[in-house]
Amino acid sequence: MRRHLTHLLAFVVLALGATVFAQTSTDNSNSDLKNDRKDRREDRRDLRHDRKDIHQDKRDLHQDRKDARQDQRDLNRDRKDLSKDRKDIKEDREECKEGNKADCKDAHQDRKDIAKDQKDINKDKRDLHNDRKDIAHDKNDLHNDRKDARNDKKDLRHDRRDIRRDKHGK
């Protein structure tokens, strides 16, 4: 009888140990499942934010390119004005040498116009340089946002895989 009792006692201890172990392992898998779902939600949120950033960077890039084109137009217009003023001053100097006093005053005004046009050209060059720098910066931001979106998609895929494995016990 003692023998059966010890066997029975050993069997009960093993059975209780197995059930306790099974219950703790399911809690752990539930915790894993919970963490994986949380990671999935966070990755979805990150992906949404990255897509918004991508759209914003595309808008910024378009606006900067538009500004650069406008500055290039202004620069070309100012160069054309400068060329015209130089031509006018050349003609006025020739007239001034012939003794026409009004053309001497006009030559003075043309020199002022040349100085103003040169200032405008320098300002447009600076603006164009800054716009090109902004374009490069926006391209870099767009590249990084796309890279983040790719990584978030990959993380989302891994989280879905982990959830499936946790549910099916693999």
PDB file of C-alpha atoms in Angstrom:
ATOM      1  CA  MET A   1       0.000   0.000   0.000  1.00  0.00           C
ATOM      2  CA  ARG A   2       2.802   2.374   0.818  1.00  0.00           C
ATOM      3  CA  ARG A   3       4.214   1.804  -2.578  1.00  0.00           C
ATOM      4  CA  HIS A   4       0.971   2.786  -4.270  1.00  0.00           C
ATOM      5  CA  LEU A   5       0.639   5.793  -2.012  1.00  0.00           C
ATOM      6  CA  THR A   6       4.110   7.090  -2.896  1.00  0.00           C
ATOM      7  CA  HIS A   7       3.416   6.494  -6.584  1.00  0.00           C
ATOM      8  CA  LEU A   8       0.118   8.306  -6.251  1.00  0.00           C
ATOM      9  CA  LEU A   9       1.770  11.167  -4.355  1.00  0.00           C
ATOM     10  CA  ALA A  10       4.520  11.434  -6.987  1.00  0.00           C
ATOM     11  CA  PHE A  11       1.895  11.400  -9.735  1.00  0.00           C
ATOM     12  CA  VAL A  12      -0.090  14.193  -8.035  1.00  0.00           C
ATOM     13  CA  VAL A  13       3.052  16.322  -7.593  1.00  0.00           C
ATOM     14  CA  LEU A  14       3.989  15.842 -11.246  1.00  0.00           C
ATOM     15  CA  ALA A  15       0.462  16.624 -12.417  1.00  0.00           C
ATOM     16  CA  LEU A  16       0.270  19.780 -10.304  1.00  0.00           C
ATOM     17  CA  GLY A  17       3.735  20.848 -11.468  1.00  0.00           C
ATOM     18  CA  ALA A  18       2.731  20.385 -15.098  1.00  0.00           C
ATOM     19  CA  THR A  19      -0.465  22.417 -14.685  1.00  0.00           C
ATOM     20  CA  VAL A  20       1.356  25.196 -12.845  1.00  0.00           C
ATOM     21  CA  PHE A  21       4.013  25.257 -15.555  1.00  0.00           C
ATOM     22  CA  ALA A  22       1.349  25.319 -18.289  1.00  0.00           C
ATOM     23  CA  GLN A  23      -0.453  28.214 -16.634  1.00  0.00           C
ATOM     24  CA  THR A  24       2.703  30.278 -16.258  1.00  0.00           C
ATOM     25  CA  SER A  25       3.724  29.588 -19.847  1.00  0.00           C
ATOM     26  CA  THR A  26       0.336  30.761 -21.173  1.00  0.00           C
ATOM     27  CA  ASP A  27       0.652  33.961 -19.161  1.00  0.00           C
ATOM     28  CA  ASN A  28       4.043  34.476 -20.720  1.00  0.00           C
ATOM     29  CA  SER A  29       2.708  33.836 -24.220  1.00  0.00           C
ATOM     30  CA  ASN A  30      -0.227  36.170 -23.510  1.00  0.00           C
ATOM     31  CA  SER A  31       2.304  38.760 -22.427  1.00  0.00           C
ATOM     32  CA  ASP A  32       4.253  38.181 -25.641  1.00  0.00           C
ATOM     33  CA  LEU A  33       1.056  38.460 -27.638  1.00  0.00           C
ATOM     34  CA  LYS A  34       0.123  41.643 -25.812  1.00  0.00           C
ATOM     35  CA  ASN A  35       3.577  43.154 -26.407  1.00  0.00           C
ATOM     36  CA  ASP A  36       3.498  42.168 -30.074  1.00  0.00           C
ATOM     37  CA  ARG A  37       0.103  43.808 -30.535  1.00  0.00           C
ATOM     38  CA  LYS A  38       1.369  46.932 -28.796  1.00  0.00           C
ATOM     39  CA  ASP A  39       4.425  46.974 -31.083  1.00  0.00           C
ATOM     40  CA  ARG A  40       2.135  46.573 -34.080  1.00  0.00           C
ATOM     41  CA  ARG A  41      -0.004  49.540 -33.010  1.00  0.00           C
ATOM     42  CA  GLU A  42       3.102  51.683 -32.491  1.00  0.00           C
ATOM     43  CA  ASP A  43       4.524  50.671 -35.870  1.00  0.00           C
ATOM     44  CA  ARG A  44       1.230  51.533 -37.579  1.00  0.00           C
ATOM     45  CA  ARG A  45       1.274  54.932 -35.884  1.00  0.00           C
ATOM     46  CA  ASP A  46       4.908  55.482 -36.894  1.00  0.00           C
ATOM     47  CA  LEU A  47       4.108  54.490 -40.461  1.00  0.00           C
ATOM     48  CA  ARG A  48       1.210  56.985 -40.586  1.00  0.00           C
ATOM     49  CA  HIS A  49       3.468  59.752 -39.268  1.00  0.00           C
ATOM     50  CA  ASP A  50       6.201  58.858 -41.761  1.00  0.00           C
ATOM     51  CA  ARG A  51       3.721  59.000 -44.635  1.00  0.00           C
ATOM     52  CA  LYS A  52       2.549  62.427 -43.465  1.00  0.00           C
ATOM     53  CA  ASP A  53       6.185  63.547 -43.291  1.00  0.00           C
ATOM     54  CA  ILE A  54       6.789  62.235 -46.811  1.00  0.00           C
ATOM     55  CA  HIS A  55       3.844  64.234 -48.164  1.00  0.00           C
ATOM     56  CA  GLN A  56       4.977  67.362 -46.309  1.00  0.00           C
ATOM     57  CA  ASP A  57       8.535  66.977 -47.623  1.00  0.00           C
ATOM     58  CA  LYS A  58       7.202  66.550 -51.159  1.00  0.00           C
ATOM     59  CA  ARG A  59       5.217  69.780 -50.754  1.00  0.00           C
ATOM     60  CA  ASP A  60       8.285  71.587 -49.383  1.00  0.00           C
ATOM     61  CA  LEU A  61      10.435  70.272 -52.210  1.00  0.00           C
ATOM     62  CA  HIS A  62       7.897  71.440 -54.800  1.00  0.00           C
ATOM     63  CA  GLN A  63       7.700  74.897 -53.195  1.00  0.00           C
ATOM     64  CA  ASP A  64      11.498  75.223 -53.022  1.00  0.00           C
ATOM     65  CA  ARG A  65      11.849  74.223 -56.668  1.00  0.00           C
ATOM     66  CA  LYS A  66       9.177  76.774 -57.560  1.00  0.00           C
ATOM     67  CA  ASP A  67      11.075  79.466 -55.615  1.00  0.00           C
ATOM     68  CA  ALA A  68      14.334  78.511 -57.320  1.00  0.00           C
ATOM     69  CA  ARG A  69      12.743  78.815 -60.764  1.00  0.00           C
ATOM     70  CA  GLN A  70      11.328  82.242 -59.861  1.00  0.00           C
ATOM     71  CA  ASP A  71      14.716  83.402 -58.546  1.00  0.00           C
ATOM     72  CA  GLN A  72      16.358  82.181 -61.755  1.00  0.00           C
ATOM     73  CA  ARG A  73      13.819  84.200 -63.764  1.00  0.00           C
ATOM     74  CA  ASP A  74      14.540  87.275 -61.628  1.00  0.00           C
ATOM     75  CA  LEU A  75      18.267  86.772 -62.093  1.00  0.00           C
ATOM     76  CA  ASN A  76      17.884  86.533 -65.874  1.00  0.00           C
ATOM     77  CA  ARG A  77      15.671  89.640 -65.904  1.00  0.00           C
ATOM     78  CA  ASP A  78      18.222  91.605 -63.837  1.00  0.00           C
ATOM     79  CA  ARG A  79      21.069  90.498 -66.097  1.00  0.00           C
ATOM     80  CA  LYS A  80      19.053  91.650 -69.097  1.00  0.00           C
ATOM     81  CA  ASP A  81      18.427  95.038 -67.398  1.00  0.00           C
ATOM     82  CA  LEU A  82      22.122  95.345 -66.567  1.00  0.00           C
ATOM     83  CA  SER A  83      23.065  94.664 -70.167  1.00  0.00           C
ATOM     84  CA  LYS A  84      20.529  97.238 -71.372  1.00  0.00           C
ATOM     85  CA  ASP A  85      21.813  99.868 -68.889  1.00  0.00           C
ATOM     86  CA  ARG A  86      25.408  99.270 -69.976  1.00  0.00           C
ATOM     87  CA  LYS A  87      24.364  99.729 -73.578  1.00  0.00           C
ATOM     88  CA  ASP A  88      22.521 102.961 -72.641  1.00  0.00           C
ATOM     89  CA  ILE A  89      25.485 104.355 -70.713  1.00  0.00           C
ATOM     90  CA  LYS A  90      27.751 103.648 -73.669  1.00  0.00           C
ATOM     91  CA  GLU A  91      25.421 105.541 -76.000  1.00  0.00           C
ATOM     92  CA  ASP A  92      25.037 108.420 -73.486  1.00  0.00           C
ATOM     93  CA  ARG A  93      28.808 108.792 -73.122  1.00  0.00           C
ATOM     94  CA  GLU A  94      29.177 109.125 -76.857  1.00  0.00           C
ATOM     95  CA  GLU A  95      26.422 111.771 -76.909  1.00  0.00           C
ATOM     96  CA  CYS A  96      28.024 113.540 -73.918  1.00  0.00           C
ATOM     97  CA  LYS A  97      31.340 113.733 -75.770  1.00  0.00           C
ATOM     98  CA  GLU A  98      29.546 115.455 -78.612  1.00  0.00           C
ATOM     99  CA  GLY A  99      28.389 118.115 -76.141  1.00  0.00           C
ATOM    100  CA  ASN A 100      24.836 117.086 -75.196  1.00  0.00           C
ATOM    101  CA  LYS A 101      24.503 117.950 -71.456  1.00  0.00           C
ATOM    102  CA  ALA A 102      21.190 116.107 -70.993  1.00  0.00           C
ATOM    103  CA  ASP A 103      22.832 112.852 -72.014  1.00  0.00           C
ATOM    104  CA  CYS A 104      25.603 113.459 -69.433  1.00  0.00           C
ATOM    105  CA  LYS A 105      22.948 113.558 -66.687  1.00  0.00           C
ATOM    106  CA  ASP A 106      21.287 110.493 -68.220  1.00  0.00           C
ATOM    107  CA  ALA A 107      24.636 108.661 -68.100  1.00  0.00           C
ATOM    108  CA  HIS A 108      24.837 109.440 -64.379  1.00  0.00           C
ATOM    109  CA  GLN A 109      21.342 107.984 -63.863  1.00  0.00           C
ATOM    110  CA  ASP A 110      22.322 104.897 -65.886  1.00  0.00           C
ATOM    111  CA  ARG A 111      25.327 104.360 -63.570  1.00  0.00           C
ATOM    112  CA  LYS A 112      22.930 104.374 -60.602  1.00  0.00           C
ATOM    113  CA  ASP A 113      20.712 101.870 -62.421  1.00  0.00           C
ATOM    114  CA  ILE A 114      23.728  99.645 -63.065  1.00  0.00           C
ATOM    115  CA  ALA A 115      24.647  99.686 -59.362  1.00  0.00           C
ATOM    116  CA  LYS A 116      21.038  98.866 -58.423  1.00  0.00           C
ATOM    117  CA  ASP A 117      20.863  96.053 -60.978  1.00  0.00           C
ATOM    118  CA  GLN A 118      24.157  94.638 -59.697  1.00  0.00           C
ATOM    119  CA  LYS A 119      22.744  94.619 -56.139  1.00  0.00           C
ATOM    120  CA  ASP A 120      19.622  92.853 -57.404  1.00  0.00           C
ATOM    121  CA  ILE A 121      21.731  90.275 -59.233  1.00  0.00           C
ATOM    122  CA  ASN A 122      23.766  89.551 -56.103  1.00  0.00           C
ATOM    123  CA  LYS A 123      20.594  89.252 -54.012  1.00  0.00           C
ATOM    124  CA  ASP A 124      19.029  86.895 -56.563  1.00  0.00           C
ATOM    125  CA  LYS A 125      22.193  84.767 -56.605  1.00  0.00           C
ATOM    126  CA  ARG A 126      22.044  84.486 -52.805  1.00  0.00           C
ATOM    127  CA  ASP A 127      18.356  83.580 -52.930  1.00  0.00           C
ATOM    128  CA  LEU A 128      18.990  80.994 -55.619  1.00  0.00           C
ATOM    129  CA  HIS A 129      21.835  79.482 -53.597  1.00  0.00           C
ATOM    130  CA  ASN A 130      19.626  79.275 -50.489  1.00  0.00           C
ATOM    131  CA  ASP A 131      16.797  77.707 -52.494  1.00  0.00           C
ATOM    132  CA  ARG A 132      19.144  75.079 -53.901  1.00  0.00           C
ATOM    133  CA  LYS A 133      20.410  74.371 -50.395  1.00  0.00           C
ATOM    134  CA  ASP A 134      16.799  73.978 -49.204  1.00  0.00           C
ATOM    135  CA  ILE A 135      16.088  71.628 -52.102  1.00  0.00           C
ATOM    136  CA  ALA A 136      19.054  69.447 -51.155  1.00  0.00           C
ATOM    137  CA  HIS A 137      17.945  69.443 -47.509  1.00  0.00           C
ATOM    138  CA  ASP A 138      14.364  68.515 -48.454  1.00  0.00           C
ATOM    139  CA  LYS A 139      15.599  65.717 -50.716  1.00  0.00           C
ATOM    140  CA  ASN A 140      17.616  64.349 -47.817  1.00  0.00           C
ATOM    141  CA  ASP A 141      14.598  64.576 -45.485  1.00  0.00           C
ATOM    142  CA  LEU A 142      12.429  62.829 -48.045  1.00  0.00           C
ATOM    143  CA  HIS A 143      14.997  60.053 -48.405  1.00  0.00           C
ATOM    144  CA  ASN A 144      15.202  59.564 -44.632  1.00  0.00           C
ATOM    145  CA  ASP A 145      11.404  59.552 -44.243  1.00  0.00           C
ATOM    146  CA  ARG A 146      11.074  56.942 -46.967  1.00  0.00           C
ATOM    147  CA  LYS A 147      13.734  54.864 -45.249  1.00  0.00           C
ATOM    148  CA  ASP A 148      11.854  55.150 -41.932  1.00  0.00           C
ATOM    149  CA  ALA A 149       8.619  54.105 -43.648  1.00  0.00           C
ATOM    150  CA  ARG A 150      10.356  51.052 -45.128  1.00  0.00           C
ATOM    151  CA  ASN A 151      11.700  50.078 -41.710  1.00  0.00           C
ATOM    152  CA  ASP A 152       8.266  50.560 -40.124  1.00  0.00           C
ATOM    153  CA  LYS A 153       6.681  48.340 -42.779  1.00  0.00           C
ATOM    154  CA  LYS A 154       9.310  45.707 -42.086  1.00  0.00           C
ATOM    155  CA  ASP A 155       8.706  45.958 -38.327  1.00  0.00           C
ATOM    156  CA  LEU A 156       4.959  45.687 -38.903  1.00  0.00           C
ATOM    157  CA  ARG A 157       5.469  42.538 -40.961  1.00  0.00           C
ATOM    158  CA  HIS A 158       7.661  41.024 -38.225  1.00  0.00           C
ATOM    159  CA  ASP A 159       5.112  41.914 -35.547  1.00  0.00           C
ATOM    160  CA  ARG A 160       2.326  40.232 -37.525  1.00  0.00           C
ATOM    161  CA  ARG A 161       4.522  37.161 -37.885  1.00  0.00           C
ATOM    162  CA  ASP A 162       5.278  37.136 -34.142  1.00  0.00           C
ATOM    163  CA  ILE A 163       1.586  37.462 -33.268  1.00  0.00           C
ATOM    164  CA  ARG A 164       0.736  34.551 -35.548  1.00  0.00           C
ATOM    165  CA  ARG A 165       3.513  32.425 -34.059  1.00  0.00           C
ATOM    166  CA  ASP A 166       2.406  33.258 -30.515  1.00  0.00           C
ATOM    167  CA  LYS A 167      -1.218  32.362 -31.302  1.00  0.00           C
ATOM    168  CA  HIS A 168      -0.386  29.069 -32.974  1.00  0.00           C
ATOM    169  CA  GLY A 169       2.362  28.079 -30.559  1.00  0.00           C
ATOM    170  CA  LYS A 170       5.274  27.955 -32.967  1.00  0.00           C
TER     171      LYS A 170
END
